[in-house]
Amino acid sequence: MARAKAADKKQVKTIGVLTSGGDAPGMNAAIRAVVRTAIANGLKVKGIRRGYTGLLEEDIIDMNARSVADIIQRGGTILYTARCPEFMTANGQDKGADICRKHGIDGLVVIGGDGSFQGARQLAARGVNTVGVPGTIDLDIACTEYTIGFDTAVNTAMEAIDKVRDTSTSHERCSIIEVMGRNAGYIALWCGIANGAEDILTVECYDRDESKIIENIRAKKKVGKTHHIIINAEGIGDSYEMAKRIEAATGMETRATVVGHIQRGGSPTCKDRVYASAMGAKAVDILTAGGSNRVVAYKHGEYVDFDIEEALRMKKTLDPYLFEMSKKLAR
Ligand code: ADP
Ligand code: F6P
């Protein structure tokens, strides 16, 4: 019976690959792995440019092993990426599934974040075998301990913050440094620990009581600290305005620096290249084995996969131990 069911499954012949949502260093390594694993598995590959926008516009190209030469070390995504409001509608999703069928794409790898996986889920429900690969600098996908791009982004931010720290110490200033993460504080938490920040403000944990920060600045000054580093996650609000308020309240010169989109670019770290390669290859193996509506994840030291719906239902919180520890280390 089980054998009959397996035989009934239509063998995937052509794999499509797209990148969607915010780009992340390592996406190119994932694309390369998808293309070359598919070819090794005897499949054809089509690249869809500009995420779901390109799918709806049929911006689809044939890819071979040479199409992904010389990209493993490059940031960004050679397939481009986009945010596509039309794909949030049932009409857009129906059209996307029809276009996949028209181009013979019977398996699709979607490299992106939770939003992109919602789109993948809709395509899977419309008969296109789909697998998601977690690509976002934010590390905010609950089913996986790793997302492609996070390592490069935190290392870029950490190096920038080290530089601000030098000048902050020389001038005995307070420095507020804003890192990316509109809805997620992982970059802020990791940089806060790695850069030895006195305060880490994240969307998840900050109670918006500025008087506590002001009190902390005064307390740290009393114990002989010559600077005060505050790492803000992007979602906290305007760091420049906060700097003015803090300077006015404490009398300590305060400057704000927004690290910005440099965190999204640059050559991926070794870790991002290796994880991206493994995750891209695994996505193709899942499709080759007849899987669909799955997300690749890294959990407890292994590459695994989850049902997309199950993955999207999971909730991720900032590690409270790391957060409390960071406060103890900042004394
Ligand atoms: P990320 O994938 O990084 O989370 P977004 O949330 O911006 O980025 O989502 C990327 C794209 O995925 C959106 O522009 C849209 O095309 C698609 N998408 C997001 N949410 C949904 C949804 N609920 N249904 C269908 N498609 C969606
Ligand atoms: O999701 C990645 C991310 O870089 C977030 O950290 C940030 O809030 C957002 O994208 C910024 O997006 P945009 O490309 O619109 O500036």
mmCIF file of C-alpha atoms and ligand atoms in Angstrom:
data_model
loop_
_atom_site.group_PDB
_atom_site.id
_atom_site.type_symbol
_atom_site.label_atom_id
_atom_site.label_comp_id
_atom_site.label_asym_id
_atom_site.label_seq_id
_atom_site.Cartn_x
_atom_site.Cartn_y
_atom_site.Cartn_z
ATOM 1 C CA MET A 1 0.000 0.000 0.000
ATOM 2 C CA ALA A 2 2.737 2.439 1.060
ATOM 3 C CA ARG A 3 4.694 1.433 -2.048
ATOM 4 C CA ALA A 4 1.671 2.092 -4.271
ATOM 5 C CA LYS A 5 1.279 5.542 -2.710
ATOM 6 C CA ALA A 6 4.940 6.365 -3.326
ATOM 7 C CA ALA A 7 4.634 5.198 -6.933
ATOM 8 C CA ASP A 8 1.536 7.451 -7.357
ATOM 9 C CA LYS A 9 3.579 10.525 -6.420
ATOM 10 C CA LYS A 10 4.502 12.465 -9.547
ATOM 11 C CA GLN A 11 8.249 12.700 -9.880
ATOM 12 C CA VAL A 12 9.466 16.313 -9.827
ATOM 13 C CA LYS A 13 11.234 17.184 -13.093
ATOM 14 C CA THR A 14 11.825 20.924 -12.982
ATOM 15 C CA ILE A 15 12.725 22.949 -9.938
ATOM 16 C CA GLY A 16 12.170 26.687 -9.676
ATOM 17 C CA VAL A 17 14.074 28.853 -7.211
ATOM 18 C CA LEU A 18 13.358 32.373 -5.987
ATOM 19 C CA THR A 19 14.513 34.746 -3.237
ATOM 20 C CA SER A 20 11.913 36.899 -1.485
ATOM 21 C CA GLY A 21 11.655 39.552 1.255
ATOM 22 C CA GLY A 22 14.775 41.283 2.616
ATOM 23 C CA ASP A 23 17.985 39.956 1.078
ATOM 24 C CA ALA A 24 20.576 38.245 3.276
ATOM 25 C CA PRO A 25 24.261 37.392 2.768
ATOM 26 C CA GLY A 26 24.433 33.711 1.869
ATOM 27 C CA MET A 27 21.344 33.692 -0.351
ATOM 28 C CA ASN A 28 23.645 33.262 -3.359
ATOM 29 C CA ALA A 29 25.268 30.235 -1.748
ATOM 30 C CA ALA A 30 21.781 28.772 -1.241
ATOM 31 C CA ILE A 31 20.799 29.432 -4.876
ATOM 32 C CA ARG A 32 24.031 27.779 -6.028
ATOM 33 C CA ALA A 33 23.309 24.729 -3.872
ATOM 34 C CA VAL A 34 19.740 24.455 -5.182
ATOM 35 C CA VAL A 35 20.843 24.667 -8.812
ATOM 36 C CA ARG A 36 23.739 22.242 -8.543
ATOM 37 C CA THR A 37 21.937 19.707 -6.331
ATOM 38 C CA ALA A 38 18.978 19.705 -8.725
ATOM 39 C CA ILE A 39 21.290 19.102 -11.676
ATOM 40 C CA ALA A 40 23.080 16.347 -9.750
ATOM 41 C CA ASN A 41 19.650 14.786 -9.083
ATOM 42 C CA GLY A 42 18.887 14.842 -12.833
ATOM 43 C CA LEU A 43 16.432 17.762 -12.705
ATOM 44 C CA LYS A 44 16.067 20.966 -14.726
ATOM 45 C CA VAL A 45 16.253 24.319 -12.933
ATOM 46 C CA LYS A 46 14.566 27.663 -13.553
ATOM 47 C CA GLY A 47 15.414 30.842 -11.700
ATOM 48 C CA ILE A 48 12.560 33.209 -10.919
ATOM 49 C CA ARG A 49 13.780 36.779 -10.582
ATOM 50 C CA ARG A 50 12.432 39.365 -8.072
ATOM 51 C CA GLY A 51 10.582 36.900 -5.849
ATOM 52 C CA TYR A 52 6.824 36.585 -6.236
ATOM 53 C CA THR A 53 6.765 39.800 -8.295
ATOM 54 C CA GLY A 54 8.921 38.100 -10.929
ATOM 55 C CA LEU A 55 6.782 34.974 -10.767
ATOM 56 C CA LEU A 56 3.648 36.981 -11.568
ATOM 57 C CA GLU A 57 5.530 38.806 -14.349
ATOM 58 C CA GLU A 58 6.959 35.501 -15.664
ATOM 59 C CA ASP A 59 10.514 36.779 -15.228
ATOM 60 C CA ILE A 60 11.844 33.223 -15.404
ATOM 61 C CA ILE A 61 15.240 32.091 -16.680
ATOM 62 C CA ASP A 62 16.815 28.693 -17.374
ATOM 63 C CA MET A 63 19.727 27.941 -15.068
ATOM 64 C CA ASN A 64 22.610 25.514 -15.276
ATOM 65 C CA ALA A 65 25.695 24.762 -13.197
ATOM 66 C CA ARG A 66 27.559 27.677 -14.847
ATOM 67 C CA SER A 67 24.761 30.193 -14.050
ATOM 68 C CA VAL A 68 25.809 30.007 -10.412
ATOM 69 C CA ALA A 69 29.572 30.104 -10.922
ATOM 70 C CA ASP A 70 31.527 32.664 -8.887
ATOM 71 C CA ILE A 71 28.637 33.648 -6.593
ATOM 72 C CA ILE A 72 29.273 31.718 -3.361
ATOM 73 C CA GLN A 73 31.357 34.618 -2.004
ATOM 74 C CA ARG A 74 28.971 37.385 -3.048
ATOM 75 C CA GLY A 75 26.401 39.153 -0.857
ATOM 76 C CA GLY A 76 22.918 40.029 -2.106
ATOM 77 C CA THR A 77 21.040 37.708 -4.437
ATOM 78 C CA ILE A 78 21.731 37.226 -8.149
ATOM 79 C CA LEU A 79 18.015 36.490 -8.578
ATOM 80 C CA TYR A 80 17.072 39.851 -7.031
ATOM 81 C CA THR A 81 14.349 40.049 -4.412
ATOM 82 C CA ALA A 82 11.142 41.973 -3.872
ATOM 83 C CA ARG A 83 8.105 42.398 -1.697
ATOM 84 C CA CYS A 84 4.943 41.625 -3.646
ATOM 85 C CA PRO A 85 1.597 42.811 -2.219
ATOM 86 C CA GLU A 86 -0.323 41.151 -5.097
ATOM 87 C CA PHE A 87 0.852 37.752 -3.893
ATOM 88 C CA MET A 88 -1.020 38.294 -0.613
ATOM 89 C CA THR A 89 -4.280 37.934 -2.560
ATOM 90 C CA ALA A 90 -5.952 34.666 -3.612
ATOM 91 C CA ASN A 91 -5.978 35.916 -7.231
ATOM 92 C CA GLY A 92 -2.248 36.517 -7.150
ATOM 93 C CA GLN A 93 -1.617 33.083 -5.657
ATOM 94 C CA ASP A 94 -3.855 31.356 -8.257
ATOM 95 C CA LYS A 95 -2.001 33.204 -11.014
ATOM 96 C CA GLY A 96 1.380 32.236 -9.494
ATOM 97 C CA ALA A 97 0.455 28.534 -9.381
ATOM 98 C CA ASP A 98 -0.800 28.664 -13.003
ATOM 99 C CA ILE A 99 2.452 30.311 -14.129
ATOM 100 C CA CYS A 100 4.494 27.595 -12.385
ATOM 101 C CA ARG A 101 2.484 24.952 -14.282
ATOM 102 C CA LYS A 102 2.837 26.845 -17.571
ATOM 103 C CA HIS A 103 6.635 26.827 -17.185
ATOM 104 C CA GLY A 104 6.725 23.189 -16.081
ATOM 105 C CA ILE A 105 7.886 24.128 -12.571
ATOM 106 C CA ASP A 106 6.628 21.273 -10.430
ATOM 107 C CA GLY A 107 8.915 21.933 -7.460
ATOM 108 C CA LEU A 108 9.741 25.360 -6.017
ATOM 109 C CA VAL A 109 12.374 26.455 -3.509
ATOM 110 C CA VAL A 110 11.506 29.730 -1.760
ATOM 111 C CA ILE A 111 14.435 31.370 0.042
ATOM 112 C CA GLY A 112 13.193 34.027 2.473
ATOM 113 C CA GLY A 113 11.512 34.639 5.814
ATOM 114 C CA ASP A 114 8.152 33.851 7.397
ATOM 115 C CA GLY A 115 6.262 36.122 4.981
ATOM 116 C CA SER A 116 7.759 34.331 1.998
ATOM 117 C CA PHE A 117 6.835 30.969 3.568
ATOM 118 C CA GLN A 118 3.191 32.130 3.768
ATOM 119 C CA GLY A 119 3.350 32.557 0.000
ATOM 120 C CA ALA A 120 5.000 29.144 -0.392
ATOM 121 C CA ARG A 121 2.208 27.577 1.659
ATOM 122 C CA GLN A 122 -0.381 29.075 -0.691
ATOM 123 C CA LEU A 123 1.407 27.668 -3.739
ATOM 124 C CA ALA A 124 1.653 24.238 -2.110
ATOM 125 C CA ALA A 125 -2.098 24.355 -1.439
ATOM 126 C CA ARG A 126 -2.535 24.980 -5.173
ATOM 127 C CA GLY A 127 -0.566 21.886 -6.165
ATOM 128 C CA VAL A 128 2.960 23.285 -6.624
ATOM 129 C CA ASN A 129 5.397 21.272 -4.489
ATOM 130 C CA THR A 130 7.126 23.899 -2.405
ATOM 131 C CA VAL A 131 9.944 24.001 0.155
ATOM 132 C CA GLY A 132 11.101 27.061 2.112
ATOM 133 C CA VAL A 133 14.703 27.847 3.056
ATOM 134 C CA PRO A 134 15.166 30.309 5.961
ATOM 135 C CA GLY A 135 16.972 33.373 4.642
ATOM 136 C CA THR A 136 16.864 36.491 6.802
ATOM 137 C CA ILE A 137 19.413 38.453 8.817
ATOM 138 C CA ASP A 138 16.842 38.753 11.621
ATOM 139 C CA LEU A 139 17.048 35.142 12.957
ATOM 140 C CA ASP A 140 13.317 35.421 13.653
ATOM 141 C CA ILE A 141 12.045 32.129 12.213
ATOM 142 C CA ALA A 142 10.831 30.026 15.109
ATOM 143 C CA CYS A 143 11.357 26.526 13.726
ATOM 144 C CA THR A 144 15.089 26.974 13.152
ATOM 145 C CA GLU A 145 18.073 27.898 15.290
ATOM 146 C CA TYR A 146 19.789 29.402 12.266
ATOM 147 C CA THR A 147 18.764 31.666 9.411
ATOM 148 C CA ILE A 148 20.984 32.464 6.441
ATOM 149 C CA GLY A 149 22.577 35.907 6.757
ATOM 150 C CA PHE A 150 22.467 36.340 10.525
ATOM 151 C CA ASP A 151 26.128 35.517 11.094
ATOM 152 C CA THR A 152 27.385 37.949 8.464
ATOM 153 C CA ALA A 153 25.013 40.684 9.650
ATOM 154 C CA VAL A 154 26.009 40.453 13.325
ATOM 155 C CA ASN A 155 29.701 40.394 12.441
ATOM 156 C CA THR A 156 29.297 43.479 10.233
ATOM 157 C CA ALA A 157 27.379 45.281 12.977
ATOM 158 C CA MET A 158 29.837 44.177 15.661
ATOM 159 C CA GLU A 159 32.792 45.604 13.739
ATOM 160 C CA ALA A 160 30.961 48.897 13.200
ATOM 161 C CA ILE A 161 30.050 49.115 16.884
ATOM 162 C CA ASP A 162 33.679 48.462 17.922
ATOM 163 C CA LYS A 163 34.641 51.543 15.924
ATOM 164 C CA VAL A 164 31.953 53.700 17.513
ATOM 165 C CA ARG A 165 33.068 52.415 20.899
ATOM 166 C CA ASP A 166 36.632 53.706 20.323
ATOM 167 C CA THR A 167 35.487 57.253 19.695
ATOM 168 C CA SER A 168 32.836 57.023 22.411
ATOM 169 C CA THR A 169 35.546 56.158 24.954
ATOM 170 C CA SER A 170 37.895 58.917 23.734
ATOM 171 C CA HIS A 171 35.175 61.532 24.168
ATOM 172 C CA GLU A 172 33.636 59.937 27.279
ATOM 173 C CA ARG A 173 30.283 59.941 25.545
ATOM 174 C CA CYS A 174 27.114 57.954 25.526
ATOM 175 C CA SER A 175 26.613 56.258 22.145
ATOM 176 C CA ILE A 176 23.336 54.867 20.936
ATOM 177 C CA ILE A 177 23.859 52.450 18.068
ATOM 178 C CA GLU A 178 20.849 51.248 16.143
ATOM 179 C CA VAL A 179 21.015 47.866 14.444
ATOM 180 C CA MET A 180 18.473 46.186 12.162
ATOM 181 C CA GLY A 181 15.461 44.214 13.309
ATOM 182 C CA ARG A 182 12.163 46.045 13.058
ATOM 183 C CA ASN A 183 10.316 43.256 14.829
ATOM 184 C CA ALA A 184 13.124 41.111 16.196
ATOM 185 C CA GLY A 185 15.896 41.815 18.688
ATOM 186 C CA TYR A 186 18.371 39.013 17.948
ATOM 187 C CA ILE A 187 20.900 41.224 16.159
ATOM 188 C CA ALA A 188 20.702 43.761 19.005
ATOM 189 C CA LEU A 189 21.058 41.079 21.684
ATOM 190 C CA TRP A 190 24.016 39.360 20.033
ATOM 191 C CA CYS A 191 25.804 42.646 19.300
ATOM 192 C CA GLY A 192 25.000 43.899 22.789
ATOM 193 C CA ILE A 193 26.786 40.885 24.241
ATOM 194 C CA ALA A 194 29.623 40.823 21.700
ATOM 195 C CA ASN A 195 30.284 44.551 22.020
ATOM 196 C CA GLY A 196 29.873 44.725 25.796
ATOM 197 C CA ALA A 197 26.986 47.209 25.704
ATOM 198 C CA GLU A 198 25.717 48.795 28.901
ATOM 199 C CA ASP A 199 22.096 48.660 27.678
ATOM 200 C CA ILE A 200 20.358 46.532 25.026
ATOM 201 C CA LEU A 201 16.927 47.710 23.924
ATOM 202 C CA THR A 202 14.824 45.250 21.935
ATOM 203 C CA VAL A 203 11.225 45.297 20.767
ATOM 204 C CA GLU A 204 10.584 42.154 22.774
ATOM 205 C CA CYS A 205 12.012 43.291 26.143
ATOM 206 C CA TYR A 206 12.213 47.088 26.334
ATOM 207 C CA ASP A 207 9.488 48.530 28.568
ATOM 208 C CA ARG A 208 10.022 52.027 27.121
ATOM 209 C CA ASP A 209 10.884 53.449 30.517
ATOM 210 C CA GLU A 210 13.735 55.819 29.649
ATOM 211 C CA SER A 211 14.220 56.804 33.290
ATOM 212 C CA LYS A 212 15.807 53.361 33.914
ATOM 213 C CA ILE A 213 18.375 53.988 31.172
ATOM 214 C CA ILE A 214 19.141 57.431 32.547
ATOM 215 C CA GLU A 215 19.559 55.925 36.011
ATOM 216 C CA ASN A 216 21.852 53.236 34.580
ATOM 217 C CA ILE A 217 24.031 55.859 32.861
ATOM 218 C CA ARG A 218 24.430 57.704 36.164
ATOM 219 C CA ALA A 219 25.175 54.481 38.064
ATOM 220 C CA LYS A 220 27.776 53.316 35.525
ATOM 221 C CA LYS A 221 29.471 56.730 35.607
ATOM 222 C CA LYS A 222 29.748 56.453 39.384
ATOM 223 C CA VAL A 223 31.581 53.116 39.123
ATOM 224 C CA GLY A 224 34.120 54.688 36.752
ATOM 225 C CA LYS A 225 32.819 53.802 33.292
ATOM 226 C CA THR A 226 34.035 56.322 30.745
ATOM 227 C CA HIS A 227 31.473 55.625 28.050
ATOM 228 C CA HIS A 228 27.968 54.204 27.854
ATOM 229 C CA ILE A 229 26.992 52.061 24.871
ATOM 230 C CA ILE A 230 23.319 51.469 24.147
ATOM 231 C CA ILE A 231 22.358 49.054 21.365
ATOM 232 C CA ASN A 232 18.895 49.747 19.973
ATOM 233 C CA ALA A 233 16.973 47.360 17.765
ATOM 234 C CA GLU A 234 15.482 49.263 14.827
ATOM 235 C CA GLY A 235 11.913 48.743 16.076
ATOM 236 C CA ILE A 236 12.517 50.783 19.253
ATOM 237 C CA GLY A 237 11.960 54.136 17.555
ATOM 238 C CA ASP A 238 13.994 57.183 16.626
ATOM 239 C CA SER A 239 17.499 56.771 18.073
ATOM 240 C CA TYR A 240 18.479 60.363 17.185
ATOM 241 C CA GLU A 241 15.594 61.761 19.248
ATOM 242 C CA MET A 242 16.442 59.397 22.093
ATOM 243 C CA ALA A 243 20.034 60.708 22.044
ATOM 244 C CA LYS A 244 18.782 64.282 22.492
ATOM 245 C CA ARG A 245 16.568 63.303 25.416
ATOM 246 C CA ILE A 246 19.323 61.317 27.124
ATOM 247 C CA GLU A 247 21.867 64.098 26.741
ATOM 248 C CA ALA A 248 19.388 66.606 28.164
ATOM 249 C CA ALA A 249 18.598 64.369 31.151
ATOM 250 C CA THR A 250 22.130 63.188 32.007
ATOM 251 C CA GLY A 251 24.366 66.015 30.822
ATOM 252 C CA MET A 252 26.527 63.334 29.141
ATOM 253 C CA GLU A 253 27.255 64.089 25.493
ATOM 254 C CA THR A 254 25.272 61.564 23.473
ATOM 255 C CA ARG A 255 25.453 60.586 19.804
ATOM 256 C CA ALA A 256 23.332 58.213 17.764
ATOM 257 C CA THR A 257 24.602 56.022 14.919
ATOM 258 C CA VAL A 258 22.366 53.961 12.659
ATOM 259 C CA VAL A 259 24.313 51.028 11.209
ATOM 260 C CA GLY A 260 21.638 50.496 8.530
ATOM 261 C CA HIS A 261 21.680 48.433 5.380
ATOM 262 C CA ILE A 262 25.410 47.687 5.423
ATOM 263 C CA GLN A 263 24.268 44.851 7.713
ATOM 264 C CA ARG A 264 22.365 43.284 4.821
ATOM 265 C CA GLY A 265 25.287 43.277 2.386
ATOM 266 C CA GLY A 266 28.831 42.053 2.133
ATOM 267 C CA SER A 267 30.549 38.770 1.508
ATOM 268 C CA PRO A 268 28.925 36.011 3.610
ATOM 269 C CA THR A 269 30.901 34.480 6.460
ATOM 270 C CA CYS A 270 32.052 30.870 6.250
ATOM 271 C CA LYS A 271 29.180 29.865 8.527
ATOM 272 C CA ASP A 272 26.564 31.509 6.305
ATOM 273 C CA ARG A 273 28.044 29.905 3.168
ATOM 274 C CA VAL A 274 28.081 26.418 4.684
ATOM 275 C CA TYR A 275 24.611 26.568 6.278
ATOM 276 C CA ALA A 276 23.155 28.098 3.104
ATOM 277 C CA SER A 277 24.727 25.362 0.979
ATOM 278 C CA ALA A 278 23.375 22.591 3.217
ATOM 279 C CA MET A 279 19.909 24.128 3.458
ATOM 280 C CA GLY A 280 19.630 24.730 -0.295
ATOM 281 C CA ALA A 281 20.727 21.166 -1.048
ATOM 282 C CA LYS A 282 18.316 19.744 1.530
ATOM 283 C CA ALA A 283 15.387 21.643 0.004
ATOM 284 C CA VAL A 284 16.054 19.971 -3.355
ATOM 285 C CA ASP A 285 16.436 16.553 -1.741
ATOM 286 C CA ILE A 286 13.036 17.005 -0.062
ATOM 287 C CA LEU A 287 11.400 17.896 -3.378
ATOM 288 C CA THR A 288 13.156 15.016 -5.145
ATOM 289 C CA ALA A 289 11.799 12.634 -2.489
ATOM 290 C CA GLY A 290 8.251 13.885 -3.161
ATOM 291 C CA GLY A 291 7.961 16.305 -0.228
ATOM 292 C CA SER A 292 5.998 19.556 -0.339
ATOM 293 C CA ASN A 293 4.803 22.311 2.014
ATOM 294 C CA ARG A 294 7.999 21.938 4.066
ATOM 295 C CA VAL A 295 10.546 24.335 5.580
ATOM 296 C CA VAL A 296 14.207 23.423 6.037
ATOM 297 C CA ALA A 297 15.530 24.105 9.534
ATOM 298 C CA TYR A 298 18.605 23.647 11.689
ATOM 299 C CA LYS A 299 17.772 22.169 15.074
ATOM 300 C CA HIS A 300 19.917 20.501 17.751
ATOM 301 C CA GLY A 301 22.906 20.216 15.414
ATOM 302 C CA GLU A 302 21.022 18.716 12.481
ATOM 303 C CA TYR A 303 19.396 19.857 9.267
ATOM 304 C CA VAL A 304 15.735 18.879 9.515
ATOM 305 C CA ASP A 305 12.427 19.978 8.005
ATOM 306 C CA PHE A 306 8.974 20.921 9.240
ATOM 307 C CA ASP A 307 5.523 21.259 7.781
ATOM 308 C CA ILE A 308 5.140 24.947 6.825
ATOM 309 C CA GLU A 309 1.923 25.416 8.825
ATOM 310 C CA GLU A 310 3.503 23.865 11.901
ATOM 311 C CA ALA A 311 6.605 26.036 11.428
ATOM 312 C CA LEU A 312 4.559 29.224 11.089
ATOM 313 C CA ARG A 313 2.603 28.439 14.253
ATOM 314 C CA MET A 314 5.783 28.208 16.356
ATOM 315 C CA LYS A 315 6.717 31.224 18.476
ATOM 316 C CA LYS A 316 10.243 32.456 19.102
ATOM 317 C CA THR A 317 11.294 34.509 22.108
ATOM 318 C CA LEU A 318 14.597 36.176 22.903
ATOM 319 C CA ASP A 319 16.665 33.882 25.084
ATOM 320 C CA PRO A 320 15.981 35.233 28.622
ATOM 321 C CA TYR A 321 19.209 33.704 29.946
ATOM 322 C CA LEU A 322 21.330 35.594 27.402
ATOM 323 C CA PHE A 323 19.432 38.781 28.122
ATOM 324 C CA GLU A 324 19.850 38.589 31.915
ATOM 325 C CA MET A 325 23.478 37.534 31.521
ATOM 326 C CA SER A 326 24.221 40.581 29.346
ATOM 327 C CA LYS A 327 23.101 42.833 32.207
ATOM 328 C CA LYS A 328 25.394 41.096 34.689
ATOM 329 C CA LEU A 329 28.361 41.397 32.344
ATOM 330 C CA ALA A 330 27.784 45.132 31.822
ATOM 331 C CA ARG A 331 28.832 46.222 35.293
HETATM 332 P P1 ADP B 1 10.095 37.820 4.718
HETATM 333 O O1 ADP B 1 9.910 36.708 3.772
HETATM 334 O O2 ADP B 1 11.529 38.206 4.886
HETATM 335 O O3 ADP B 1 9.380 37.612 6.036
HETATM 336 P P2 ADP B 1 8.015 39.696 3.930
HETATM 337 O O4 ADP B 1 7.211 39.522 5.167
HETATM 338 O O5 ADP B 1 8.203 41.081 3.390
HETATM 339 O O6 ADP B 1 9.489 39.127 4.044
HETATM 340 O O7 ADP B 1 7.337 38.784 2.815
HETATM 341 C C1 ADP B 1 7.897 38.671 1.533
HETATM 342 C C2 ADP B 1 6.792 38.459 0.520
HETATM 343 O O8 ADP B 1 6.119 37.223 0.806
HETATM 344 C C3 ADP B 1 5.676 39.501 0.533
HETATM 345 O O9 ADP B 1 5.998 40.669 -0.159
HETATM 346 C C4 ADP B 1 4.564 38.729 -0.154
HETATM 347 O O10 ADP B 1 4.754 38.712 -1.540
HETATM 348 C C5 ADP B 1 4.762 37.322 0.387
HETATM 349 N N1 ADP B 1 3.871 37.129 1.540
HETATM 350 C C6 ADP B 1 3.986 37.653 2.777
HETATM 351 N N2 ADP B 1 2.936 37.306 3.567
HETATM 352 C C7 ADP B 1 2.120 36.564 2.792
HETATM 353 C C8 ADP B 1 0.860 35.939 2.987
HETATM 354 N N3 ADP B 1 0.223 35.994 4.160
HETATM 355 N N4 ADP B 1 0.327 35.252 1.957
HETATM 356 C C9 ADP B 1 0.955 35.171 0.762
HETATM 357 N N5 ADP B 1 2.132 35.761 0.502
HETATM 358 C C10 ADP B 1 2.718 36.450 1.484
HETATM 359 O O1 F6P B 2 13.973 41.507 7.467
HETATM 360 C C1 F6P B 2 15.241 42.006 7.317
HETATM 361 C C2 F6P B 2 15.262 43.485 7.580
HETATM 362 O O2 F6P B 2 16.564 43.948 7.299
HETATM 363 C C3 F6P B 2 14.842 43.918 8.972
HETATM 364 O O3 F6P B 2 15.835 43.757 9.947
HETATM 365 C C4 F6P B 2 14.509 45.348 8.735
HETATM 366 O O4 F6P B 2 13.617 45.810 9.700
HETATM 367 C C5 F6P B 2 13.881 45.324 7.373
HETATM 368 O O5 F6P B 2 14.382 44.182 6.710
HETATM 369 C C6 F6P B 2 14.190 46.545 6.558
HETATM 370 O O6 F6P B 2 13.628 46.406 5.315
HETATM 371 P P1 F6P B 2 13.827 47.381 4.079
HETATM 372 O O7 F6P B 2 14.494 46.582 3.037
HETATM 373 O O8 F6P B 2 12.441 47.733 3.667
HETATM 374 O O9 F6P B 2 14.624 48.557 4.528
#
